[in-house]
Short mmCIF file of C-alpha atoms and ligand atoms in Angstrom, two decimals:
data_model
loop_
_atom_site.label_atom_id
_atom_site.label_comp_id
_atom_site.label_asym_id
_atom_site.label_seq_id
_atom_site.Cartn_x
_atom_site.Cartn_y
_atom_site.Cartn_z
CA MET V 226 18.54 -24.49 -13.66
CA THR V 227 16.13 -26.77 -15.62
CA GLN V 228 15.88 -26.26 -18.99
CA ILE V 229 12.22 -24.79 -19.17
CA ILE V 230 13.56 -22.10 -17.23
CA ARG V 231 16.56 -20.87 -18.85
CA LYS V 232 14.28 -20.76 -22.34
CA ALA V 233 12.03 -18.05 -19.96
CA LEU V 234 14.42 -16.57 -18.75
CA ASP V 235 16.82 -15.85 -22.01
CA GLN V 236 13.16 -15.06 -23.17
CA HIS V 237 13.03 -12.06 -21.23
CA GLN V 238 16.53 -11.21 -22.32
CA ASP V 239 15.51 -10.68 -26.04
CA ASP V 240 12.25 -8.66 -24.31
CA LYS V 241 13.27 -6.80 -22.05
CA GLU V 242 14.15 -3.23 -24.10
CA LYS V 243 10.64 -3.15 -25.39
CA LEU V 244 9.15 -3.44 -21.98
CA PHE V 245 10.90 -1.57 -20.52
CA GLN V 246 9.51 1.04 -23.01
CA GLU V 247 5.80 0.20 -22.08
CA PHE V 248 6.90 0.53 -18.93
CA LEU V 249 7.98 3.88 -20.33
CA SER V 250 4.41 4.66 -21.30
CA PHE V 251 2.34 3.11 -18.45
CA LEU V 252 4.03 5.40 -16.05
CA ARG V 253 3.31 8.63 -18.39
CA MET V 254 -0.54 7.36 -17.43
CA PRO V 255 -1.05 9.47 -14.81
CA SER V 256 -3.45 7.49 -13.15
CA VAL V 257 -4.65 9.66 -9.87
CA SER V 258 -7.22 7.61 -8.89
CA ASN V 259 -8.83 10.66 -5.35
CA SER V 260 -10.68 12.60 -7.92
CA ASN V 261 -12.05 12.78 -11.03
CA GLU V 262 -9.89 15.09 -12.53
CA HIS V 263 -8.11 11.58 -14.02
CA LYS V 264 -11.41 9.63 -14.82
CA GLU V 265 -10.41 9.29 -18.00
CA ASP V 266 -6.40 8.96 -17.97
CA MET V 267 -8.03 6.02 -15.54
CA LEU V 268 -10.10 4.37 -18.38
CA LYS V 269 -6.84 4.88 -20.56
CA THR V 270 -4.89 3.02 -18.31
CA ALA V 271 -6.95 0.28 -17.42
CA ASP V 272 -7.29 -0.33 -21.69
CA PHE V 273 -3.69 -0.32 -21.69
CA LEU V 274 -3.68 -2.98 -19.45
CA VAL V 275 -6.88 -4.88 -21.34
CA LYS V 276 -5.02 -4.80 -24.23
CA LYS V 277 -1.42 -5.65 -23.05
CA LEU V 278 -2.70 -9.00 -20.70
CA SER V 279 -4.69 -10.18 -23.74
CA ASP V 280 -1.02 -9.28 -26.36
CA ILE V 281 0.56 -11.34 -23.96
CA GLY V 282 -1.51 -14.50 -24.54
CA PHE V 283 -4.59 -13.66 -21.71
CA GLN V 284 -7.33 -15.94 -22.80
CA HIS V 285 -9.76 -13.27 -22.04
CA ALA V 286 -9.38 -9.73 -20.56
CA GLU V 287 -11.50 -7.45 -19.99
CA SER V 288 -11.94 -3.82 -18.02
CA PHE V 289 -15.50 -4.02 -15.64
CA PRO V 290 -16.73 -0.20 -14.90
CA THR V 291 -17.53 0.41 -11.48
CA GLY V 292 -19.04 3.74 -9.50
CA ARG V 293 -15.67 5.24 -9.89
CA HIS V 294 -12.62 3.13 -11.96
CA PRO V 295 -12.60 0.08 -13.38
CA ILE V 296 -11.18 -3.36 -12.61
CA VAL V 297 -9.49 -5.37 -14.87
CA TYR V 298 -9.46 -8.45 -15.11
CA ALA V 299 -7.72 -11.20 -17.04
CA GLU V 300 -7.29 -15.49 -16.98
CA TYR V 301 -5.32 -17.35 -18.91
CA VAL V 302 -6.72 -20.95 -17.58
CA VAL V 303 -4.62 -24.02 -19.14
CA ASP V 304 -7.06 -26.69 -16.61
CA PRO V 305 -9.67 -26.75 -14.75
CA GLU V 306 -7.97 -29.08 -12.17
CA LYS V 307 -4.65 -27.58 -11.61
CA PRO V 308 -4.52 -24.97 -8.99
CA THR V 309 -4.79 -21.99 -9.53
CA ILE V 310 -3.30 -18.55 -8.41
CA LEU V 311 -4.59 -14.78 -8.12
CA LEU V 312 -2.54 -12.67 -8.81
CA TYR V 313 -2.92 -8.72 -7.45
CA GLY V 314 -2.56 -5.54 -8.43
CA HIS V 315 -3.97 -1.73 -8.21
CA TYR V 316 -2.80 0.53 -11.32
CA ASP V 317 -3.80 3.42 -9.11
CA VAL V 318 -1.60 5.59 -8.13
CA GLN V 319 -1.02 8.77 -5.03
CA PRO V 320 -1.90 12.56 -6.15
CA THR V 321 1.76 14.17 -6.73
CA ASP V 322 1.55 17.11 -4.16
CA PRO V 323 3.83 18.89 -2.93
CA LEU V 324 4.52 19.19 -6.97
CA ASP V 325 7.38 21.82 -7.07
CA GLU V 326 8.90 19.35 -4.33
CA TRP V 327 9.66 16.50 -7.83
CA ARG V 328 13.39 17.21 -9.50
CA SER V 329 11.41 15.98 -12.08
CA ALA V 330 7.97 16.31 -13.45
CA PRO V 331 6.27 12.51 -12.15
CA PHE V 332 4.32 11.86 -15.11
CA GLU V 333 7.35 11.99 -17.73
CA PRO V 334 9.87 8.95 -16.28
CA HIS V 335 13.32 9.73 -15.19
CA LEU V 336 15.94 7.59 -15.39
CA GLU V 337 19.04 8.54 -13.00
CA GLY V 338 21.90 5.91 -12.63
CA ASP V 339 20.23 2.32 -11.30
CA TYR V 340 16.67 4.45 -10.40
CA LEU V 341 13.75 5.56 -12.67
CA TYR V 342 11.92 8.26 -10.68
CA ALA V 343 8.20 8.63 -11.44
CA ARG V 344 4.81 8.42 -9.54
CA GLY V 345 3.78 4.82 -8.57
CA ALA V 346 6.90 3.54 -10.14
CA SER V 347 7.65 0.96 -6.93
CA ASP V 348 3.99 1.70 -5.35
CA MET V 349 2.97 -0.47 -7.70
CA LYS V 350 3.13 -0.01 -11.67
CA GLY V 351 6.70 -1.41 -11.66
CA GLN V 352 5.70 -4.34 -9.30
CA ILE V 353 2.28 -5.07 -11.73
CA TRP V 354 5.38 -4.77 -14.27
CA ALA V 355 7.63 -7.02 -13.21
CA THR V 356 5.08 -9.75 -13.29
CA ILE V 357 3.41 -8.82 -16.61
CA SER V 358 7.55 -9.36 -17.91
CA ALA V 359 7.66 -12.47 -16.23
CA LEU V 360 4.46 -13.77 -17.31
CA GLN V 361 5.19 -13.12 -20.73
CA SER V 362 8.47 -14.74 -21.35
CA VAL V 363 6.36 -17.69 -19.46
CA LEU V 364 3.27 -17.79 -21.39
CA GLN V 365 6.04 -17.23 -25.45
CA SER V 366 7.93 -20.00 -24.14
CA SER V 367 6.38 -23.12 -22.12
CA ASP V 368 2.99 -24.56 -21.11
CA LEU V 369 2.44 -23.04 -17.36
CA ALA V 370 1.22 -25.87 -14.44
CA ILE V 371 -0.98 -23.99 -12.70
CA ASN V 372 -3.85 -21.05 -13.95
CA VAL V 373 -3.33 -17.35 -13.75
CA LYS V 374 -6.07 -14.75 -12.99
CA TYR V 375 -5.43 -11.55 -12.75
CA LEU V 376 -6.68 -8.40 -11.09
CA ILE V 377 -5.84 -4.57 -11.09
CA GLU V 378 -8.00 -2.21 -9.28
CA GLY V 379 -7.82 1.45 -9.61
CA GLU V 380 -8.63 2.41 -6.07
CA GLU V 381 -6.26 1.25 -3.43
CA GLU V 382 -5.06 4.08 -2.73
CA ILE V 383 -8.37 5.71 -1.86
CA GLY V 384 -9.26 2.31 0.22
CA SER V 385 -10.65 0.46 -2.73
CA PRO V 386 -14.90 1.74 -1.87
CA SER V 387 -15.34 -0.79 -5.30
CA LEU V 388 -13.62 -3.86 -4.76
CA ALA V 389 -15.48 -6.01 -2.52
CA GLY V 390 -18.86 -5.98 -3.56
CA PHE V 391 -16.61 -6.33 -7.44
CA MET V 392 -15.62 -9.68 -5.45
CA GLU V 393 -19.38 -10.74 -3.92
CA GLU V 394 -20.40 -10.88 -6.97
CA HIS V 395 -17.84 -12.18 -8.58
CA LYS V 396 -16.66 -15.20 -6.66
CA SER V 397 -17.05 -17.27 -9.10
CA MET V 398 -14.89 -15.86 -11.42
CA LEU V 399 -12.27 -15.31 -8.48
CA ALA V 400 -12.17 -18.87 -7.30
CA CYS V 401 -8.15 -19.75 -6.15
CA ASP V 402 -6.23 -21.38 -4.13
CA PHE V 403 -3.91 -18.37 -3.20
CA VAL V 404 -2.99 -14.69 -3.86
CA LEU V 405 0.18 -13.64 -5.61
CA ASN V 406 0.10 -10.25 -3.95
CA PRO V 407 3.24 -7.81 -4.53
CA ASP V 408 2.33 -4.66 -3.63
CA ALA V 409 4.55 -3.98 -0.23
CA GLY V 410 8.56 -4.14 -0.75
CA MET V 411 11.86 -5.46 0.37
CA ILE V 412 13.76 -4.55 3.21
CA ALA V 413 17.47 -4.50 1.55
CA PRO V 414 18.10 -5.06 -2.34
CA ASP V 415 20.18 -7.96 -0.84
CA LYS V 416 16.64 -9.13 1.64
CA PRO V 417 13.89 -10.96 -0.51
CA THR V 418 11.32 -10.42 1.63
CA ILE V 419 7.52 -12.01 2.02
CA VAL V 420 5.09 -9.51 4.48
CA TYR V 421 3.34 -12.47 7.08
CA ALA V 422 1.41 -9.38 8.78
CA LEU V 423 0.06 -5.71 7.68
CA ARG V 424 -1.21 -3.06 9.78
CA GLY V 425 -5.15 -2.44 9.67
CA LEU V 426 -6.68 1.34 9.24
CA ALA V 427 -9.25 3.74 10.81
CA TYR V 428 -8.97 7.17 8.57
CA PHE V 429 -10.68 10.14 10.39
CA GLU V 430 -11.76 13.24 9.92
CA LEU V 431 -12.98 15.59 12.77
CA LYS V 432 -13.75 19.37 12.91
CA ILE V 433 -14.33 21.17 15.52
CA THR V 434 -16.07 24.21 14.58
CA GLY V 435 -16.89 27.40 16.28
CA PRO V 436 -18.36 30.54 15.27
CA LYS V 437 -20.40 30.95 12.00
CA SER V 438 -18.01 32.67 10.63
CA ASP V 439 -13.79 33.56 10.91
CA LEU V 440 -13.89 36.63 13.53
CA HIS V 441 -11.53 39.92 14.21
CA SER V 442 -9.25 38.50 16.57
CA GLY V 443 -9.08 41.26 18.65
CA SER V 444 -13.26 42.11 19.34
CA PHE V 445 -13.58 38.35 19.54
CA GLY V 446 -10.07 36.79 21.26
CA GLY V 447 -10.66 36.33 24.59
CA VAL V 448 -13.71 35.93 24.63
CA VAL V 449 -15.07 32.88 21.82
CA ALA V 450 -12.48 29.82 22.27
CA ASN V 451 -10.40 29.30 19.13
CA PRO V 452 -11.62 25.97 17.00
CA ALA V 453 -7.63 25.85 16.30
CA ASN V 454 -6.54 26.39 19.58
CA VAL V 455 -8.98 23.51 20.93
CA LEU V 456 -8.26 21.15 18.29
CA SER V 457 -4.27 21.32 19.16
CA ARG V 458 -5.15 20.94 23.02
CA LEU V 459 -7.17 17.56 21.81
CA ILE V 460 -4.43 16.34 19.39
CA ALA V 461 -1.77 17.03 22.26
CA ALA V 462 -4.55 15.18 24.61
CA MET V 463 -4.76 11.71 22.39
CA HIS V 464 -0.91 10.80 23.62
CA ASP V 465 0.89 10.71 26.45
CA ASN V 466 4.41 11.88 27.39
CA LYS V 467 5.93 7.94 26.64
CA GLY V 468 3.56 7.87 22.97
CA LYS V 469 1.12 5.87 24.09
CA VAL V 470 -2.32 6.83 22.97
CA MET V 471 -5.04 7.33 25.00
CA LEU V 472 -8.24 6.92 23.12
CA PRO V 473 -10.41 4.68 25.88
CA GLY V 474 -9.98 1.04 24.55
CA PHE V 475 -7.78 1.47 22.46
CA TYR V 476 -5.44 -1.04 23.14
CA ASP V 477 -8.00 -3.56 24.93
CA ASP V 478 -7.82 -5.71 21.48
CA VAL V 479 -4.50 -5.54 20.44
CA ARG V 480 -3.29 -8.82 20.30
CA GLU V 481 0.23 -9.39 21.33
CA ILE V 482 3.00 -11.00 19.83
CA THR V 483 5.29 -13.92 21.37
CA GLU V 484 8.72 -13.59 22.33
CA ASN V 485 9.47 -15.47 19.60
CA GLU V 486 8.08 -13.02 16.97
CA SER V 487 9.53 -10.31 18.49
CA LEU V 488 13.32 -12.50 18.40
CA GLU V 489 12.83 -13.33 15.64
CA LEU V 490 11.87 -9.50 14.37
CA SER V 491 14.65 -8.04 16.12
CA ARG V 492 17.69 -10.47 13.95
CA LEU V 493 16.06 -8.37 10.82
CA GLY V 494 18.01 -5.49 11.72
CA ILE V 495 14.99 -3.14 11.33
CA ASP V 496 16.68 -1.02 14.49
CA GLU V 497 16.27 2.46 15.24
CA ASN V 498 19.35 3.22 12.85
CA PHE V 499 18.05 2.31 9.99
CA TYR V 500 14.99 4.27 10.13
CA LYS V 501 16.84 7.97 11.49
CA LYS V 502 18.88 6.99 8.08
CA ILE V 503 15.68 7.11 5.67
CA SER V 504 13.80 8.83 7.54
CA GLY V 505 16.50 11.65 8.62
CA VAL V 506 15.24 12.78 11.71
CA PRO V 507 17.05 13.23 14.41
CA ASN V 508 15.50 10.66 17.12
CA LEU V 509 12.53 8.42 17.24
CA GLY V 510 9.33 8.67 18.20
CA GLY V 511 6.99 6.50 19.11
CA GLU V 512 6.16 4.19 21.90
CA GLU V 513 9.20 3.99 23.94
CA ASP V 514 8.56 0.50 25.47
CA PHE V 515 8.83 -1.33 22.08
CA ASP V 516 11.71 -1.76 19.80
CA PRO V 517 11.12 0.04 16.77
CA ILE V 518 10.54 -2.70 14.10
CA GLU V 519 7.88 -4.04 16.51
CA ARG V 520 6.14 -0.46 16.73
CA VAL V 521 6.40 -0.70 13.44
CA GLY V 522 5.23 -3.74 12.72
CA ALA V 523 2.66 -5.35 16.19
CA ARG V 524 1.71 -1.56 17.33
CA PRO V 525 -1.67 0.35 16.96
CA THR V 526 -0.51 3.44 16.49
CA LEU V 527 -3.23 7.19 16.20
CA ASP V 528 -1.39 10.05 13.68
CA VAL V 529 -2.52 13.45 12.25
CA ASN V 530 -2.17 13.14 8.57
CA GLY V 531 -3.22 16.91 7.74
CA LEU V 532 -4.32 20.12 9.49
CA TYR V 533 -6.44 22.85 8.16
CA SER V 534 -7.60 26.23 10.41
CA GLY V 535 -8.06 30.01 9.61
CA PHE V 536 -5.23 32.03 7.55
CA ILE V 537 -2.52 29.60 5.64
CA GLU V 538 -1.97 31.66 2.92
CA LYS V 539 1.59 34.15 3.38
CA GLY V 540 1.74 37.17 5.77
CA ALA V 541 -0.59 37.58 8.63
CA LYS V 542 -4.48 38.24 9.30
CA THR V 543 -5.75 38.45 12.40
CA ILE V 544 -8.68 36.36 12.94
CA ILE V 545 -10.03 33.57 14.68
CA PRO V 546 -10.95 30.20 12.62
CA ALA V 547 -14.82 29.42 12.34
CA PHE V 548 -13.69 26.14 12.25
CA ALA V 549 -10.27 23.65 12.22
CA LEU V 550 -10.19 20.20 10.59
CA ALA V 551 -7.47 17.25 11.34
CA LYS V 552 -7.30 14.31 9.44
CA ILE V 553 -6.07 11.28 11.81
CA SER V 554 -5.47 7.39 10.69
CA CYS V 555 -4.92 5.16 13.72
CA ARG V 556 -2.59 1.96 12.29
CA LEU V 557 -4.46 -1.07 13.58
CA VAL V 558 -2.72 -4.53 14.18
CA PRO V 559 -4.84 -8.01 14.82
CA ASP V 560 -7.46 -8.34 16.52
CA GLN V 561 -8.47 -4.25 16.99
CA ASP V 562 -11.61 -3.29 15.50
CA PRO V 563 -11.75 -0.04 13.38
CA GLN V 564 -15.28 0.29 14.34
CA LYS V 565 -14.72 0.43 17.77
CA VAL V 566 -11.69 2.39 17.04
CA LEU V 567 -14.90 4.79 17.00
CA ILE V 568 -16.09 4.25 19.61
CA GLY V 569 -13.40 4.86 21.68
CA PHE V 570 -12.54 7.72 19.71
CA ARG V 571 -16.04 9.33 20.56
CA LYS V 572 -15.97 8.79 24.56
CA PHE V 573 -12.58 10.87 24.08
CA LEU V 574 -14.31 13.80 22.78
CA GLU V 575 -17.29 13.63 24.90
CA GLU V 576 -14.78 13.66 27.87
CA GLN V 577 -12.46 16.27 26.64
CA VAL V 578 -14.13 18.76 23.90
CA PRO V 579 -15.20 22.00 26.41
CA SER V 580 -18.69 23.20 25.66
CA SER V 581 -17.94 26.46 23.39
CA VAL V 582 -17.29 24.19 20.61
CA ILE V 583 -19.17 21.70 18.92
CA TRP V 584 -16.97 18.04 17.73
CA GLU V 585 -18.17 15.71 14.55
CA LEU V 586 -15.81 13.04 14.21
CA LYS V 587 -16.19 10.91 11.18
CA LEU V 588 -14.89 7.67 9.96
CA MET V 589 -13.71 7.66 6.52
CA SER V 590 -12.84 4.54 6.58
CA GLY V 591 -12.09 1.45 8.18
CA ALA V 592 -9.79 -2.13 7.48
CA PRO V 593 -9.32 -4.68 10.31
CA ALA V 594 -5.03 -5.98 9.84
CA TYR V 595 -4.48 -8.83 8.09
CA ILE V 596 -1.88 -11.81 9.49
CA ALA V 597 -1.23 -14.74 6.67
CA GLY V 598 -2.84 -18.06 8.20
CA GLU V 599 -0.71 -20.95 9.08
CA GLU V 600 -0.11 -22.61 5.24
CA THR V 601 0.00 -20.47 2.28
CA PRO V 602 -0.34 -22.34 -1.22
CA GLY V 603 2.46 -21.45 -3.45
CA LEU V 604 4.64 -20.26 0.02
CA GLU V 605 7.29 -23.15 -0.79
CA ALA V 606 7.42 -22.30 -4.46
CA PHE V 607 7.92 -18.50 -4.18
CA LYS V 608 10.42 -19.25 -1.24
CA LYS V 609 12.49 -21.23 -3.47
CA ALA V 610 11.36 -19.20 -6.12
CA LEU V 611 13.06 -15.89 -4.34
CA LYS V 612 16.35 -18.47 -2.83
CA ALA V 613 17.01 -18.88 -6.87
CA THR V 614 17.19 -15.92 -7.56
CA TRP V 615 19.23 -13.83 -4.70
CA ASN V 616 20.96 -16.91 -3.47
CA VAL V 617 20.04 -16.35 0.01
CA ASP V 618 17.08 -17.48 2.53
CA PRO V 619 13.88 -14.61 1.66
CA VAL V 620 13.53 -12.79 5.19
CA LEU V 621 10.01 -12.52 7.11
CA LYS V 622 8.20 -9.52 8.48
CA ARG V 623 5.52 -7.28 9.73
CA GLU V 624 4.35 -4.53 7.17
CA GLY V 625 3.54 -1.08 9.33
CA GLY V 626 0.97 -0.46 5.58
CA SER V 627 -1.50 -1.65 4.80
CA ILE V 628 -3.29 -3.62 1.72
CA PRO V 629 -6.85 -3.84 3.68
CA VAL V 630 -7.47 -6.41 0.10
CA ALA V 631 -5.76 -8.63 1.71
CA THR V 632 -7.46 -9.56 4.88
CA GLU V 633 -10.97 -8.77 2.27
CA MET V 634 -10.22 -11.70 -0.19
CA LYS V 635 -9.52 -14.09 3.00
CA GLU V 636 -13.30 -12.69 3.91
CA ILE V 637 -14.97 -13.14 0.50
CA LEU V 638 -12.90 -15.81 -1.36
CA GLY V 639 -11.21 -17.23 1.60
CA VAL V 640 -8.14 -18.01 0.40
CA ASP V 641 -4.11 -16.42 1.88
CA SER V 642 -2.06 -14.01 0.47
CA ILE V 643 1.49 -14.49 -0.44
CA ILE V 644 2.35 -10.43 0.52
CA THR V 645 5.36 -9.14 -1.53
CA GLY V 646 7.61 -6.89 -3.50
CA PHE V 647 10.51 -5.83 -5.34
CA GLY V 648 10.45 -1.68 -4.17
CA LEU V 649 12.94 -0.53 -1.67
CA PRO V 650 12.37 1.27 1.65
CA ASP V 651 14.14 4.67 0.55
CA ASP V 652 11.33 4.38 -2.44
CA GLN V 653 10.05 7.54 -1.51
CA ILE V 654 6.42 6.26 -2.18
CA HIS V 655 3.81 8.30 -1.78
CA SER V 656 6.48 11.59 -1.43
CA PRO V 657 8.01 13.01 -4.07
CA ASN V 658 10.95 11.57 -6.29
CA GLU V 659 9.12 8.26 -6.40
CA ARG V 660 11.39 6.32 -7.55
CA LEU V 661 12.02 2.55 -8.01
CA HIS V 662 15.90 0.66 -8.00
CA LEU V 663 15.98 -1.63 -11.16
CA PRO V 664 18.52 -3.55 -10.44
CA THR V 665 15.90 -5.10 -7.59
CA GLN V 666 13.16 -4.93 -10.06
CA GLN V 667 14.70 -7.17 -12.81
CA LYS V 668 15.45 -9.48 -9.87
CA GLY V 669 11.91 -10.12 -9.09
CA VAL V 670 11.08 -10.57 -12.53
CA GLU V 671 13.77 -13.89 -12.75
CA ALA V 672 11.97 -14.41 -9.20
CA LEU V 673 8.91 -14.85 -10.88
CA ILE V 674 9.66 -16.13 -13.60
CA ARG V 675 10.70 -19.12 -11.39
CA PHE V 676 7.59 -19.31 -9.61
CA PHE V 677 5.13 -19.07 -12.17
CA LEU V 678 7.66 -22.33 -13.34
CA GLY V 679 7.29 -23.54 -9.98
CA PHE V 680 4.52 -26.20 -9.96
N1 LIG K 1117 1.91 -0.18 -1.48
C1 LIG K 1117 1.25 0.36 -0.02
C2 LIG K 1117 0.80 -0.10 1.14
C3 LIG K 1117 2.83 -0.39 1.97
C4 LIG K 1117 3.16 0.70 2.14
C5 LIG K 1117 3.04 -1.69 1.94
C6 LIG K 1117 4.50 0.64 2.20
C7 LIG K 1117 4.46 -1.62 2.10
C8 LIG K 1117 4.98 -1.15 2.48
C9 LIG K 1117 -0.55 0.71 -0.35
O1 LIG K 1117 -0.64 0.94 -1.93
C10 LIG K 1117 -0.88 2.07 0.90
O2 LIG K 1117 -0.36 2.95 0.71
N2 LIG K 1117 -2.16 1.49 1.35
C11 LIG K 1117 -2.45 2.23 1.92
C12 LIG K 1117 -4.14 1.66 2.06
C13 LIG K 1117 -5.25 2.97 2.78
C14 LIG K 1117 -5.23 3.95 1.38
C15 LIG K 1117 -6.39 2.15 2.84
C16 LIG K 1117 -1.96 2.83 3.40
O3 LIG K 1117 -1.17 1.56 3.76
O4 LIG K 1117 -1.82 4.01 3.16
MN1 LIG K 1118 0.43 0.22 -3.21
#
């Protein structure tokens, strides 16, 4: 191990306890982006990050207002001639509902063994904190040979509505050679992971409207079509019984994976049992003809995320609901276009919806999939840092989740992203009792120290 790495790792040992206390403060901030309820908290969280980044030595740190929640930007320029890395993070978190399923309050971080429970602990305040911790010790203990820019948005969990515009507007400020995006995770604590492909997303709201208000289900049942019944029938028709999505043209542009890649993926051991264990289901669903890892990484899906119609309180009430609504997401794979999926969806509805109701389909957000280019600068250095920390070669995988910003950065800034992270598959992100495995985060800090000093 080189002297400078040793020095930075030692420095981190000294800083560790204080950093952990600050991490807890970060987690206590309820930075939920999906409503205006936490607008103030979002501002405070952004200011907290600006302050921390300046405290650890960033020469410039600023919070930029947007239409919704501020974007934090900071930079540490050693020498404009040297390579530049752009770090990405999001300080916003998912809402906490259903609240009564949490075993401890989501914004009161709670330690249980090696796990720290809190909303955002894994997705992705813990990842931001690993990066900041590594930078703190590196900047204190030696000179960097790479310029560092840090962009942290507050709208990722709502589809990053302000980010593309911000990047267009600040192209030269954000100019860099590559991006490090730790918003994904590892497949197991002993398997450092790099994600080379992510799925895209097309998120829809489908509304079926019937009578002008809820009706008595006795007086009108049998003559007025029930929007909830109609919606259920439509949803059922969206898949065949082998798990294939039935929207017209849905698979037309899907880029097939090579046999070689399929073989590589199957070696990761992410099989049926892996998913059964982690999700607690008795058996898997989805497209029968593909391996689970392929179904998640390389095949598109259609899923109902939420349903709303009629009487959903306790007890009984006899009505025919006035409308029925479904939130539906399609995860997309390389070469699929969200707009084309929308056209196929409309066509499906034109063919299938009976004339007894009115339908309305909205595309709420859309983002194409991401697949890394052949050569990402910094990738070799990052692999080396992971290997030196875990003593194994990192695994390369496709991820089923979406990080639309990776595609946007490629389009707007012209750079590839190294997508990684130190969360684990059972961190329960987006769910009650989200948690972070602290020893793995700790290793992440070490790996990041090695990485920043590896240039
Ligand atoms: N960190 C996740 C993406 C992710 C999930 C990566 C699981 C790796 C494993 C990110 O914060 C997220 O949830 N993204 C949204 C994007 C959407 C709101 C556009 C997603 O995937 O649902
Ligand atoms: Mn995230």
